[in-house]
Every structure is written in structure tokens, then in C-alpha cells.
Amino acid sequence: MSATDTLFQITSEVSVCTRCTLHKTRNKSVPGVGPENAEIMLIGEGPGYNENEQGLPFVGQAGQFLTELLAQAGLKREDVWIGNVVKCRPPNNRDPLPEELSACDAFLERQIATINPKIIITLGRFSMGKFMPGAKISIVHGQMRKIGSRFVIAMFHPAAALHQPNIKPAILADFAKLPQLLDVARKEIAKSAPVVAPAQVAEQKPAYDPTPKTDEKPTQLKLF
Ligand code: URA
């Protein structure tokens, strides 16, 4: 199956998913959007009111702010994949429950395996917790770690910055240094990429993603 077909298949499954109780109150599920070969995946928490209405991630106030932050870092929304750790809106925007996070995790894992991004940017503590269990967002925000073959950058959630004025300068500063972090990640990835003759490229494309699952303990953990 092509990556496009696989992502479409995941979207269809998410739209009829009943793995947790969030399906009972959803209007539209929000599977995530972006190119099937995106270099960067941004992963937030869960849909809010507007996302639940439209079926699209980060389309409310926090989304507008995210678009501005990305633009400041030289990134266009349409060039990155944007999604969430839970695909259906938690009632009244409450925090997702552990059972909701684990029910939805297989969808996100399949999306990551299909897109195979070089860089994952987590938005908020729930998304950060998937990749850096036990880390504190107040400490690791703005930092990049190598986890398996990918780089993961932890950012504050844009909504937190809108609601807590003391976080706004930090998120602005973190996104301001994003181009530098992306540059480091791209250079590191280019260094570790195997050199293959053009004729070998098609043969060497793996039939499945051999990247370690993101919940595996990072074997090589670097802080930049
Ligand atoms: N907040 C999130 O975490 N995700 C969205 O899609 C919108 C707001």
C-alpha cells in the first residue's frame, strides 16, 4: 500500500473508532493533516471546539498562533504534518486520560511509521510525554533530543502560551531558535545517511519502517 493509501486507511479507521469513550461526544474526529512525506511532524494534545467542528487540527486560536510561530521559523503549515496524541475532543477540553492516550496511540504510531519524519515537534506535555517519559516541560522546552533515528524537539503548547502570559516569551524564544535546531538535525541526519549508488536506491527502500518504536528507551540520547 502506498503511504497516501495507508494514511487514508488510518483516517477512515479513526473516523469510526470506538476504542475509548471520546467517540461518544465527538462531532468530527481529527486524524491529522499534512504531506505523506513530511520531514517534520508536529504533535499536539487533542482537538478543541473548532477542531471538533471542522475535523482539522489546530484551526482555532491556538492554531492561528501556531501558524504564526511556524512562519517566524520559516515553515509553512502545508509543508509539515500536524496532528494530536488523541484524535477526538476531550469534553470541555479537559486533559486526555491515560486510557484515551493509550487507545489512540496505535493510530499515531502508524502515522509516524508511514510518514517517517526526520523531526518530531511535540506541543505540550502529553505529546512530550510520549517521547520523553518523565521529562518536565518547564525544563526540556526548546530542547532537541535524538531518539532512535529521529530528532524530537519539545515545545510548550501554543494554547498554554495564550492562557499563561509568562509562557509566551519562552515559546517565542523556542520557536525563534527552531531554524538553528532544524539545521543541526538535518546535518546530523545527512551525516548518518548511508551512501548508496543511485541504482541501489529503489532496492534499498525498506518494505516497512525499521525505526524503533518511539516508546522504546532511547539508546542514544543527545541534548543540544
Ligand atoms: N490543541 C491541540 O492540542 N490540538 C489541536 O488540534 C487544537 C488545539
mmCIF file of N, CA, C and O and ligand atoms in Angstrom, residues 44-48 51 57-58 62 84 157, ligand 1:
data_model
loop_
_atom_site.group_PDB
_atom_site.id
_atom_site.type_symbol
_atom_site.label_atom_id
_atom_site.label_comp_id
_atom_site.label_asym_id
_atom_site.label_seq_id
_atom_site.Cartn_x
_atom_site.Cartn_y
_atom_site.Cartn_z
ATOM 1 N N GLY A 44 0.290 17.688 18.747
ATOM 2 C CA GLY A 44 -0.321 18.407 19.867
ATOM 3 C C GLY A 44 -1.026 17.447 20.802
ATOM 4 O O GLY A 44 -0.727 16.245 20.843
ATOM 5 N N GLU A 45 -2.003 17.994 21.508
ATOM 6 C CA GLU A 45 -2.667 17.221 22.563
ATOM 7 C C GLU A 45 -3.951 16.556 22.040
ATOM 8 O O GLU A 45 -3.982 15.350 21.848
ATOM 9 N N GLY A 46 -4.953 17.359 21.779
ATOM 10 C CA GLY A 46 -6.212 16.810 21.285
ATOM 11 C C GLY A 46 -7.052 17.927 20.711
ATOM 12 O O GLY A 46 -6.806 19.099 21.006
ATOM 13 N N PRO A 47 -8.051 17.570 19.902
ATOM 14 C CA PRO A 47 -8.893 18.596 19.277
ATOM 15 C C PRO A 47 -9.631 19.435 20.323
ATOM 16 O O PRO A 47 -10.014 18.930 21.385
ATOM 17 N N GLY A 48 -9.826 20.697 20.005
ATOM 18 C CA GLY A 48 -10.680 21.570 20.814
ATOM 19 C C GLY A 48 -12.007 21.770 20.102
ATOM 20 O O GLY A 48 -12.348 21.008 19.185
ATOM 21 N N GLU A 51 -11.737 22.385 16.190
ATOM 22 C CA GLU A 51 -11.197 21.202 15.506
ATOM 23 C C GLU A 51 -12.275 20.115 15.438
ATOM 24 O O GLU A 51 -12.436 19.434 14.419
ATOM 25 N N PRO A 57 -6.856 19.762 12.534
ATOM 26 C CA PRO A 57 -6.123 20.131 13.752
ATOM 27 C C PRO A 57 -5.729 21.608 13.772
ATOM 28 O O PRO A 57 -5.492 22.212 12.721
ATOM 29 N N PHE A 58 -5.654 22.146 14.963
ATOM 30 C CA PHE A 58 -5.123 23.499 15.185
ATOM 31 C C PHE A 58 -5.732 24.528 14.227
ATOM 32 O O PHE A 58 -5.014 25.196 13.484
ATOM 33 N N ALA A 62 -5.400 28.788 19.131
ATOM 34 C CA ALA A 62 -4.061 28.206 19.337
ATOM 35 C C ALA A 62 -3.429 27.863 17.990
ATOM 36 O O ALA A 62 -2.220 27.992 17.793
ATOM 37 N N ASN A 84 -2.393 15.146 16.560
ATOM 38 C CA ASN A 84 -2.523 15.145 18.024
ATOM 39 C C ASN A 84 -2.329 13.750 18.600
ATOM 40 O O ASN A 84 -2.459 12.756 17.872
ATOM 41 N N HIS A 157 2.872 24.074 24.622
ATOM 42 C CA HIS A 157 1.665 24.092 23.794
ATOM 43 C C HIS A 157 1.294 25.550 23.503
ATOM 44 O O HIS A 157 1.294 26.380 24.409
HETATM 45 N N1 URA B 1 -4.921 21.981 20.714
HETATM 46 C C1 URA B 1 -4.376 20.787 20.372
HETATM 47 O O1 URA B 1 -3.607 20.203 21.121
HETATM 48 N N2 URA B 1 -4.688 20.295 19.208
HETATM 49 C C2 URA B 1 -5.493 20.877 18.349
HETATM 50 O O2 URA B 1 -5.717 20.323 17.283
HETATM 51 C C3 URA B 1 -6.044 22.127 18.715
HETATM 52 C C4 URA B 1 -5.740 22.650 19.902
#
